[in-house]
PDB file of C-alpha atoms in Angstrom:
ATOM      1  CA  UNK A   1    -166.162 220.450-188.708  1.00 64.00           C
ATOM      2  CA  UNK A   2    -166.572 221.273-184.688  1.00 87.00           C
ATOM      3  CA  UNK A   3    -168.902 217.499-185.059  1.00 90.00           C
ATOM      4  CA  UNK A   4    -166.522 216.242-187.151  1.00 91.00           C
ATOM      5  CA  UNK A   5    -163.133 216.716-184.650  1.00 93.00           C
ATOM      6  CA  UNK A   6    -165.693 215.049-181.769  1.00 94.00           C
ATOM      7  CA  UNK A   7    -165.858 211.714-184.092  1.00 95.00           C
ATOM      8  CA  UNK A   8    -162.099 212.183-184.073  1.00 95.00           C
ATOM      9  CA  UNK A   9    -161.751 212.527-180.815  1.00 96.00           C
ATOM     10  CA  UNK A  10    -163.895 209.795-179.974  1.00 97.00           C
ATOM     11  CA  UNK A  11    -161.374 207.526-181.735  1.00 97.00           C
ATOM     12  CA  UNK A  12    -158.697 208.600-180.618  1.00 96.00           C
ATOM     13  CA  UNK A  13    -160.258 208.148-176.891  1.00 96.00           C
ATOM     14  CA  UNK A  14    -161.475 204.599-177.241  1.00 97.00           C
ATOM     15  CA  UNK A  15    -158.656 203.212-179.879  1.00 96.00           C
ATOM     16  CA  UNK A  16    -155.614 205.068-178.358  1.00 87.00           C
ATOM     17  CA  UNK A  17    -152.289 203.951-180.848  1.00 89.00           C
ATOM     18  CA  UNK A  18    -154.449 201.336-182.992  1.00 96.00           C
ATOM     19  CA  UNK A  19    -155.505 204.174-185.695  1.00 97.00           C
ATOM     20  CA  UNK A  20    -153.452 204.587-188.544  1.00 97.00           C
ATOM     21  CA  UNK A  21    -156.020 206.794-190.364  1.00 97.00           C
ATOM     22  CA  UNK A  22    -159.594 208.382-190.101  1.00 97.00           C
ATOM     23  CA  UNK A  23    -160.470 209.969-193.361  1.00 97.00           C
ATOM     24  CA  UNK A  24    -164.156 211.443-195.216  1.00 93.00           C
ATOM     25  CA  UNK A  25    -165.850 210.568-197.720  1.00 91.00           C
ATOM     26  CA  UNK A  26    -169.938 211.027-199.129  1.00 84.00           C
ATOM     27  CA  UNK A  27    -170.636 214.203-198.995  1.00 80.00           C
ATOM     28  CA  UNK A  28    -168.304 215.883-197.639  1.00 82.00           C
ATOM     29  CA  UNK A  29    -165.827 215.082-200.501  1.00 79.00           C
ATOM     30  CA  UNK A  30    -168.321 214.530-203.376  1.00 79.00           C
ATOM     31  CA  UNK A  31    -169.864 218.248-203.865  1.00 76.00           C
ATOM     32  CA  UNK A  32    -170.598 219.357-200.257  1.00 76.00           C
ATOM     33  CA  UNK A  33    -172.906 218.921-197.579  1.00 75.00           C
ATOM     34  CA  UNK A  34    -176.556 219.093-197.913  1.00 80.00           C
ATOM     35  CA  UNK A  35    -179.858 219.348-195.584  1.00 80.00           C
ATOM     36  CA  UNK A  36    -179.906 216.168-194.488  1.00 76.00           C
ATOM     37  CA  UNK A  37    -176.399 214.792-195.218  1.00 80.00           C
ATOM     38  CA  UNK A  38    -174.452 212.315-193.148  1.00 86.00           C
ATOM     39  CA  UNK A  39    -170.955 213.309-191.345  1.00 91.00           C
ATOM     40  CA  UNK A  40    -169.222 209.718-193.457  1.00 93.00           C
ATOM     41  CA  UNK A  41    -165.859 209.024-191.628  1.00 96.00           C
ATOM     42  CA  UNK A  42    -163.824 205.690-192.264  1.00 97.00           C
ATOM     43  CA  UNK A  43    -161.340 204.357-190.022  1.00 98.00           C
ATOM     44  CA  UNK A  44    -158.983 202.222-190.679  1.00 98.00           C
ATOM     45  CA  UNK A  45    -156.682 200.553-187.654  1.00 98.00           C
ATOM     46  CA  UNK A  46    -154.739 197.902-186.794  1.00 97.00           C
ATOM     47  CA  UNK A  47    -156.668 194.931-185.111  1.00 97.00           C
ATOM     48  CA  UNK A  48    -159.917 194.791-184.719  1.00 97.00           C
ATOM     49  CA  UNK A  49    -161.545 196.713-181.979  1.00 97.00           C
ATOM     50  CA  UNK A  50    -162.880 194.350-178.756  1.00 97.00           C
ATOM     51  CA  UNK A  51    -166.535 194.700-177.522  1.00 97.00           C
ATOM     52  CA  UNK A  52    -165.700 197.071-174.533  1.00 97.00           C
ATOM     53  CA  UNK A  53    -164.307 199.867-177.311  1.00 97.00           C
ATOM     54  CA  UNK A  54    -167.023 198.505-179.205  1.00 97.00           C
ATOM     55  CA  UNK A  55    -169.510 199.938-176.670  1.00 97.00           C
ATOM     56  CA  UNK A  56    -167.606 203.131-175.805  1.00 98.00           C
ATOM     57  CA  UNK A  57    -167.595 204.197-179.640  1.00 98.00           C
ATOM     58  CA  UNK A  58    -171.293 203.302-179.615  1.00 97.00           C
ATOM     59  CA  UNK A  59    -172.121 205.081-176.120  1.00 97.00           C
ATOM     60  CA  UNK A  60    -170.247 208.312-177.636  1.00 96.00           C
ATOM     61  CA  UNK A  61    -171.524 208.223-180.775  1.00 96.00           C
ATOM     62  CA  UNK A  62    -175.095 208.027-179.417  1.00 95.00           C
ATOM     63  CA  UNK A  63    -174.486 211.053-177.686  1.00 93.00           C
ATOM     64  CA  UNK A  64    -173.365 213.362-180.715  1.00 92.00           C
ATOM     65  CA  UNK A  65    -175.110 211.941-183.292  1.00 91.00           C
ATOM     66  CA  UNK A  66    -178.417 212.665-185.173  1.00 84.00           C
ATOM     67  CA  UNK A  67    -181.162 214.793-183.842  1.00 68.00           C
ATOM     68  CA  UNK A  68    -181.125 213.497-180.406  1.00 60.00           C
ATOM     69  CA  UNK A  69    -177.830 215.616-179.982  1.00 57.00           C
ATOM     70  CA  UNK A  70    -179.117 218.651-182.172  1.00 67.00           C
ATOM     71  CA  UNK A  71    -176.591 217.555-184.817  1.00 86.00           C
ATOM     72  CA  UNK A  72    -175.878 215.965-188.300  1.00 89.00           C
ATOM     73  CA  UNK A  73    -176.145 212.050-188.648  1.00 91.00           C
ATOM     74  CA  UNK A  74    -173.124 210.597-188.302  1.00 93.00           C
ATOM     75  CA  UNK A  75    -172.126 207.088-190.003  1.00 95.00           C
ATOM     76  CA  UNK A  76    -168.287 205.663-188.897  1.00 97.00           C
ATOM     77  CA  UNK A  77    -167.515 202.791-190.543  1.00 98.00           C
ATOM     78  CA  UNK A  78    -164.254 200.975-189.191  1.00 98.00           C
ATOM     79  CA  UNK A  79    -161.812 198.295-190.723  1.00 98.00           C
ATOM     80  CA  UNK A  80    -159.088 196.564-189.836  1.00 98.00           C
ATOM     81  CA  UNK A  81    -156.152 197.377-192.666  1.00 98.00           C
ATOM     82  CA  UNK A  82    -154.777 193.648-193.116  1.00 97.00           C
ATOM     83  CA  UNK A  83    -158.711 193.213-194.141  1.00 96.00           C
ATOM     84  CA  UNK A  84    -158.769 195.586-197.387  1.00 97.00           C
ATOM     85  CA  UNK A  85    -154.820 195.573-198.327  1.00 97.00           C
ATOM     86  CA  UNK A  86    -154.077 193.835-199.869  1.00 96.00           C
ATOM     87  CA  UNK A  87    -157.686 194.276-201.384  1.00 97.00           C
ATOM     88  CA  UNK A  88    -159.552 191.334-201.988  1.00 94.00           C
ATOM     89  CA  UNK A  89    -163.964 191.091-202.095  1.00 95.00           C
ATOM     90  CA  UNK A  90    -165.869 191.230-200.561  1.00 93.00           C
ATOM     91  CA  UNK A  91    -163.965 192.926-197.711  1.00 96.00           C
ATOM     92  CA  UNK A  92    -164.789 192.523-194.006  1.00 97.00           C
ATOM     93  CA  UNK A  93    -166.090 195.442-192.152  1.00 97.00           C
ATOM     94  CA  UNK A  94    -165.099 195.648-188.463  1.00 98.00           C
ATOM     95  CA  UNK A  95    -167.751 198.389-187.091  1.00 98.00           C
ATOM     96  CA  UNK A  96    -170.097 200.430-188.175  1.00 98.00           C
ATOM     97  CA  UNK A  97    -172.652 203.181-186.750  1.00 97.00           C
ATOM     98  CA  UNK A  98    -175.174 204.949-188.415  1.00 94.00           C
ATOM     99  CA  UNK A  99    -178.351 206.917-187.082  1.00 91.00           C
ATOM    100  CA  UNK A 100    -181.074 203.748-188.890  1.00 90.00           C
ATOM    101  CA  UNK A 101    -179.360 201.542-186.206  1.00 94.00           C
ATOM    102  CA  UNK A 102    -180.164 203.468-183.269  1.00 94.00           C
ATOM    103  CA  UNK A 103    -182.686 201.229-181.890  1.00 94.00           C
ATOM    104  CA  UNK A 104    -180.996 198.549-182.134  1.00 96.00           C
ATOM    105  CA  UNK A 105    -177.543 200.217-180.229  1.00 96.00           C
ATOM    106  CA  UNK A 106    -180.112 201.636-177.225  1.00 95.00           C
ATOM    107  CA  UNK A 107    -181.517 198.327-176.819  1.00 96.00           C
ATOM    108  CA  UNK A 108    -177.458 196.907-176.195  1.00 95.00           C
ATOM    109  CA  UNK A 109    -176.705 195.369-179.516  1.00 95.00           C
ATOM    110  CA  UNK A 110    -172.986 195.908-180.534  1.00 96.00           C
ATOM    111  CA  UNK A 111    -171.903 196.016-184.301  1.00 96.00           C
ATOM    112  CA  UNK A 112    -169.972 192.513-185.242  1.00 96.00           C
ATOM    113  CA  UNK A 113    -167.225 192.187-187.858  1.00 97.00           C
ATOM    114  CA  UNK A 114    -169.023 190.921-190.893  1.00 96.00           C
ATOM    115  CA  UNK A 115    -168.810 191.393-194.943  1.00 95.00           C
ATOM    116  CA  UNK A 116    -169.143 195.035-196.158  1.00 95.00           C
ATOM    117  CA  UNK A 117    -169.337 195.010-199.805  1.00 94.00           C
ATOM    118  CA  UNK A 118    -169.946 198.574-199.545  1.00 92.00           C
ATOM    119  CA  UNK A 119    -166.437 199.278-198.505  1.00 96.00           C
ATOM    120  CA  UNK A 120    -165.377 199.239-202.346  1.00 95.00           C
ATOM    121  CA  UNK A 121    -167.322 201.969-202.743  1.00 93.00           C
ATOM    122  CA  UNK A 122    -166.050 203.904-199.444  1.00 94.00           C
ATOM    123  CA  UNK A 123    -162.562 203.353-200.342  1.00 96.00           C
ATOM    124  CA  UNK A 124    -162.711 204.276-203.810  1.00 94.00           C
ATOM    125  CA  UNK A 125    -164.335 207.498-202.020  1.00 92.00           C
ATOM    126  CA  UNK A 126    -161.839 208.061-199.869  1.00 95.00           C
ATOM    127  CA  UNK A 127    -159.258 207.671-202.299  1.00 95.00           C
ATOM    128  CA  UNK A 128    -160.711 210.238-204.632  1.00 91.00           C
ATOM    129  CA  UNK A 129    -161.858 212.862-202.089  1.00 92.00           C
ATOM    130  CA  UNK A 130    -158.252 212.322-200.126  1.00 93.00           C
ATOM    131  CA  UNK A 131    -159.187 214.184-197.085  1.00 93.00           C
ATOM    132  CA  UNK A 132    -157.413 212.778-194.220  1.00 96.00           C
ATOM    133  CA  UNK A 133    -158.472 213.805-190.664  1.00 95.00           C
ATOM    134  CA  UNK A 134    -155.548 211.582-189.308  1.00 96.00           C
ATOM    135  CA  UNK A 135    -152.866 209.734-190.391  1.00 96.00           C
ATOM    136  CA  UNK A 136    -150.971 209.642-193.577  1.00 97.00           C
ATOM    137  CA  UNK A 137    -152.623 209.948-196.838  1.00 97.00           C
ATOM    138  CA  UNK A 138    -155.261 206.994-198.308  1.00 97.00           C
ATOM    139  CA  UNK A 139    -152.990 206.057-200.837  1.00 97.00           C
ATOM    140  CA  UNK A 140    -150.485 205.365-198.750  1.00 98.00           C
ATOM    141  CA  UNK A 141    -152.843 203.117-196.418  1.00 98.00           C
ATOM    142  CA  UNK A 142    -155.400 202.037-198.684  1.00 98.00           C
ATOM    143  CA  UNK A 143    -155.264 200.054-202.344  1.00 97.00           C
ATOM    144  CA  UNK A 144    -157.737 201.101-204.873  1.00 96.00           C
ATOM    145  CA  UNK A 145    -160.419 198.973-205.976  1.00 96.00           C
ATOM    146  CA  UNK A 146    -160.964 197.004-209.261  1.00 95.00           C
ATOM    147  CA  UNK A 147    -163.830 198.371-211.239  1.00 91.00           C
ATOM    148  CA  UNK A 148    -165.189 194.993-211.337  1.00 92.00           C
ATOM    149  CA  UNK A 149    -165.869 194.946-207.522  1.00 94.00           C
ATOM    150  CA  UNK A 150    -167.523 198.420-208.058  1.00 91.00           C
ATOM    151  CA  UNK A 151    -169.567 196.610-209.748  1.00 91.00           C
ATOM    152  CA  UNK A 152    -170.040 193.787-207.385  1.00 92.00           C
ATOM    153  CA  UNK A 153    -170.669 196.043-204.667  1.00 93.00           C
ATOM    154  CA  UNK A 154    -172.961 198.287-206.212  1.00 90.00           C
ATOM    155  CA  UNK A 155    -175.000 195.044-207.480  1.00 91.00           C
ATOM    156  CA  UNK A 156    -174.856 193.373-203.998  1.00 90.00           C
ATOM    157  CA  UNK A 157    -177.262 196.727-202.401  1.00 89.00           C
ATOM    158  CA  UNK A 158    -180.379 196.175-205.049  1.00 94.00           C
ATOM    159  CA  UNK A 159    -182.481 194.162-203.394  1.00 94.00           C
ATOM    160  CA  UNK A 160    -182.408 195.692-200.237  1.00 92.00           C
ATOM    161  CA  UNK A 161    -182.349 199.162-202.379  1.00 94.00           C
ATOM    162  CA  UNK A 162    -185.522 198.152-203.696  1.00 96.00           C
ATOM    163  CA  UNK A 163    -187.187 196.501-200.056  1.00 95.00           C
ATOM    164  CA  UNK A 164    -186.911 200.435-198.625  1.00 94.00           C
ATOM    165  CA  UNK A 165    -187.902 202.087-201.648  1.00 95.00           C
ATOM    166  CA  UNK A 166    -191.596 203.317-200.442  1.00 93.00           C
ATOM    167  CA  UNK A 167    -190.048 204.182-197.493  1.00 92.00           C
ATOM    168  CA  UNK A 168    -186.953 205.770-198.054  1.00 93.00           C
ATOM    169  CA  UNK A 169    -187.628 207.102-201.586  1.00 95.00           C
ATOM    170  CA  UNK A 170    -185.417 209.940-202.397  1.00 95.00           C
ATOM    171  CA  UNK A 171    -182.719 207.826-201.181  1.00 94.00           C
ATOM    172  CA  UNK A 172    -183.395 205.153-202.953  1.00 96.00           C
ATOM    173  CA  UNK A 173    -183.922 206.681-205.676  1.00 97.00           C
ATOM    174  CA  UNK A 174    -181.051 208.803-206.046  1.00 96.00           C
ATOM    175  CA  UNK A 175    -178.682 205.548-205.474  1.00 95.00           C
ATOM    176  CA  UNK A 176    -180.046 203.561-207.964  1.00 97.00           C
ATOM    177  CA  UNK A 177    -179.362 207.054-210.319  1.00 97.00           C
ATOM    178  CA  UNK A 178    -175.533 206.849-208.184  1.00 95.00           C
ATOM    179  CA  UNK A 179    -174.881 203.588-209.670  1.00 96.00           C
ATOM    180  CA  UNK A 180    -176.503 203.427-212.983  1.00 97.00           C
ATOM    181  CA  UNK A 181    -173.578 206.264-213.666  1.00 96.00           C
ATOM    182  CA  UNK A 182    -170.817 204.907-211.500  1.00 93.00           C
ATOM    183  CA  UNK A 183    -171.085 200.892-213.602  1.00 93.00           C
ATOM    184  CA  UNK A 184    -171.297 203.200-216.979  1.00 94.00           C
ATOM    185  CA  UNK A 185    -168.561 205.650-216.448  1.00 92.00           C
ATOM    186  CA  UNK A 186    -166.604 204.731-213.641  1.00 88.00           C
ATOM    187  CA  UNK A 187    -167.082 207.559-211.557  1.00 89.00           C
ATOM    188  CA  UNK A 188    -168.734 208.125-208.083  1.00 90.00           C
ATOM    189  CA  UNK A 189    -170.891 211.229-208.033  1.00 91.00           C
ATOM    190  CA  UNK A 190    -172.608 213.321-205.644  1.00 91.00           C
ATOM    191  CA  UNK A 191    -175.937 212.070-205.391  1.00 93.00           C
ATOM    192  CA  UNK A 192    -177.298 215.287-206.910  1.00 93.00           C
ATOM    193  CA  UNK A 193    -174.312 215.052-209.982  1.00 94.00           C
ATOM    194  CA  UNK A 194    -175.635 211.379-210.778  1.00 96.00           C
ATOM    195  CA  UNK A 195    -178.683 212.493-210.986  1.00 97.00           C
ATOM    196  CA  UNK A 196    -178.337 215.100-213.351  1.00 97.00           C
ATOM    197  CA  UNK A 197    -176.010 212.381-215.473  1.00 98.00           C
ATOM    198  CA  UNK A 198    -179.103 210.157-215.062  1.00 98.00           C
ATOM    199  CA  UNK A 199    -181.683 212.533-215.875  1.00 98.00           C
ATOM    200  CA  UNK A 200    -180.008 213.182-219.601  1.00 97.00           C
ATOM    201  CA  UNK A 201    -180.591 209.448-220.302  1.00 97.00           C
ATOM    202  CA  UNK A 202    -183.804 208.950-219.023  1.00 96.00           C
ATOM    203  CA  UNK A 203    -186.985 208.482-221.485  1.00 95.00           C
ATOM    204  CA  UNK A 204    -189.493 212.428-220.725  1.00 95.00           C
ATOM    205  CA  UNK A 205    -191.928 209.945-218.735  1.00 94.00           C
ATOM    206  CA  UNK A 206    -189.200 208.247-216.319  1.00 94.00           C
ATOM    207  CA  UNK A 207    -188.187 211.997-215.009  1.00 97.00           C
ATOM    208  CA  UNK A 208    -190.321 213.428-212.565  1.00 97.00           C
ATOM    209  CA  UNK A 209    -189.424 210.885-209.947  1.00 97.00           C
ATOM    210  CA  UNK A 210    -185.748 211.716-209.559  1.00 97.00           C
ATOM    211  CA  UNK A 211    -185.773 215.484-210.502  1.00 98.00           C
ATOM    212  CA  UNK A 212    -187.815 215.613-207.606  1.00 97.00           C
ATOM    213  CA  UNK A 213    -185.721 213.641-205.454  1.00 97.00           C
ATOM    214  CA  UNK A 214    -182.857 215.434-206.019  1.00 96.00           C
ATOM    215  CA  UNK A 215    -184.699 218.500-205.227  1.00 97.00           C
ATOM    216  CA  UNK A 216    -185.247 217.023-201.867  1.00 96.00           C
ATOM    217  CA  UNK A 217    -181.808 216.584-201.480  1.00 94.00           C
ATOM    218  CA  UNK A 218    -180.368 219.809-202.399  1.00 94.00           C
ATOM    219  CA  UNK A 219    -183.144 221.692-200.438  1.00 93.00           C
ATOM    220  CA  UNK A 220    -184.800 219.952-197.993  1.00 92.00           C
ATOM    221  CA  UNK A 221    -184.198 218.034-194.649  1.00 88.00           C
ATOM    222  CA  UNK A 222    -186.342 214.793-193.968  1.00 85.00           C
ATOM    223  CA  UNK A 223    -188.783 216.673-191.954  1.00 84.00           C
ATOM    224  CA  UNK A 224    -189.891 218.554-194.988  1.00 90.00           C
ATOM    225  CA  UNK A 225    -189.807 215.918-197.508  1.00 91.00           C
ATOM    226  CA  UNK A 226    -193.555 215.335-199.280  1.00 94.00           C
ATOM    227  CA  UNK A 227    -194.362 213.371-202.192  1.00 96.00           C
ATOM    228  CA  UNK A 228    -197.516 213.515-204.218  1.00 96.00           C
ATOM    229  CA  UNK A 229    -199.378 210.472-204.894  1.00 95.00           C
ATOM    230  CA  UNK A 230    -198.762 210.516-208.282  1.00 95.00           C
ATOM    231  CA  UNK A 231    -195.101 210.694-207.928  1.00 96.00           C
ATOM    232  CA  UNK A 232    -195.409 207.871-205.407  1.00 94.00           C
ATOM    233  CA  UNK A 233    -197.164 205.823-208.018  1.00 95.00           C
ATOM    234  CA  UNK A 234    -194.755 206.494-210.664  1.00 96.00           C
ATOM    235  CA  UNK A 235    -191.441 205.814-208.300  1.00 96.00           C
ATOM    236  CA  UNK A 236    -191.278 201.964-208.582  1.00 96.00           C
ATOM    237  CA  UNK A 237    -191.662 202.080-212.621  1.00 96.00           C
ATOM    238  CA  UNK A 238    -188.903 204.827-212.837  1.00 96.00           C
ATOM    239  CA  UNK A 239    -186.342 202.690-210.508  1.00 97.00           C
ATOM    240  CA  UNK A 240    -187.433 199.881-213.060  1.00 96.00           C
ATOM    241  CA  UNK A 241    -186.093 201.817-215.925  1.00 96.00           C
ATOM    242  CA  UNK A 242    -182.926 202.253-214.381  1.00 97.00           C
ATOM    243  CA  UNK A 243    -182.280 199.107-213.131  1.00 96.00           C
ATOM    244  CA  UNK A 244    -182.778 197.687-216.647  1.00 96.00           C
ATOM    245  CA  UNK A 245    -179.943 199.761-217.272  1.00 96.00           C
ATOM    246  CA  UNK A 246    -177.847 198.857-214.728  1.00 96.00           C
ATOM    247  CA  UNK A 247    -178.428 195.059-215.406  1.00 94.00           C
ATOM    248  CA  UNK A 248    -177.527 195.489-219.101  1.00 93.00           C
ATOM    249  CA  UNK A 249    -174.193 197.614-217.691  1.00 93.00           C
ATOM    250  CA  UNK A 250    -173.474 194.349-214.852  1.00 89.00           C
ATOM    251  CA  UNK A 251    -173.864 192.149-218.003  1.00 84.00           C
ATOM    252  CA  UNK A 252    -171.184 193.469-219.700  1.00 73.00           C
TER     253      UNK A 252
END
């Protein structure tokens, strides 16, 4: 929480009276930190921020983010209210950090307002986990979102799901489990709870894969991850399976 009230303090440095609420979500509201689990904070204020708080949210973030800093990743997404409420899809995204960007943000690029389909799937987070760090509660600032953009959004990640999946594969794989479950049952789960929904519904063969990705996740930071060659080899066929699933669920 110490990391957490920095991020907060960050914000509230660089954005002054434009906040009207910073709130968690992933993890921290859907079963709990683990190893290797990102600090998620949204933000939600009332104009978009300009390129100089742009920079200062990126310069401070840099600096107590991630391993560099000794700490837990941290991903900030920011939006502008008037730009998910009245809700409408796919919503626009005003800033975002996350540690697979870093590169890019040392070499001087600034994050750009720009669609965020994955904000349907923050908010409804948010909502749920209603853990404000600031402001008033989400439901009072935030609308929930349709089940059919749920869908949308969760659909819109595949093929760039699929791009990183030799080399990001517990992830990967663990989402794909995430939103097979969330487009059958309407729920967002832990990573670890969607697998175990996932696992009761997968065929003996398509198992290994993801009971050993969520191991990973419950135990094990990225630095300790290994993956046998077989399980390598059977990751793309497992995803497979459950995509079939999800596009017979999208279909519906």
């Amino acid at each position: 929480m110490d990391q957490v009230q920095q991020v907060v303090g960050l914000v509230g440095d660089v954005l002054a009276g434009e906040t009207v609420g910073a709130y968690l979500h992933g993890s921290c509201v859907l079963g709990g930190l683990k190893p290797a689990s990102d600090l998620d904070v949204l933000v939600v204020t009332r104009r978009r921020t300009d390129d100089q708080e742009r920079r200062a949210l990126v310069d401070g973030l840099l600096a107590i983010s991630g391993s560099p800093a000794g700490a837990r990743p941290v991903e900030l997404t920011v939006v502008v209210q008037s730009e998910v409420r009245p809700w409408r899809f796919p919503p626009t995204g005003d800033f975002l950090y996350g540690e697979w960007l870093r590169a890019e943000f040392e070499a001087g690029v600034l994050p750009r307002p720009e669609p965020m389909p994955d904000l349907a799937l923050l908010i409804t987070m948010v909502l749920a986990g209603d853990r404000p760090l600031t402001g008033p509660p989400p439901a009072r600032v935030l609308d929930p979102v349709p089940h059919a953009d749920l869908v949308r959004a969760s659909v819109a990640g595949i093929p760039g799901l699929l791009d990183d999946l030799d080399g990001d594969t517990r992830n990967v794989v663990l989402t794909f489990a995430r939103i097979w479950s969330t487009l059958a049952t309407g729920e967002i789960r832990s990573k670890d709870a969607a697998a175990d929904w996932a696992l009761a519904r997968l065929p003996r063969e398509h198992r290994p894969v993801l009971a050993h990705a969520r191991e990973l996740y419950l135990n094990r930071r990225y630095s300790e991850e290994s993956w046998s060659d077989e399980l390598r080899a059977r990751a793309r066929p497992q995803v497979e399976r459950m995509l079939a699933e999800i596009d017979r669920l999208s279909r519906r």
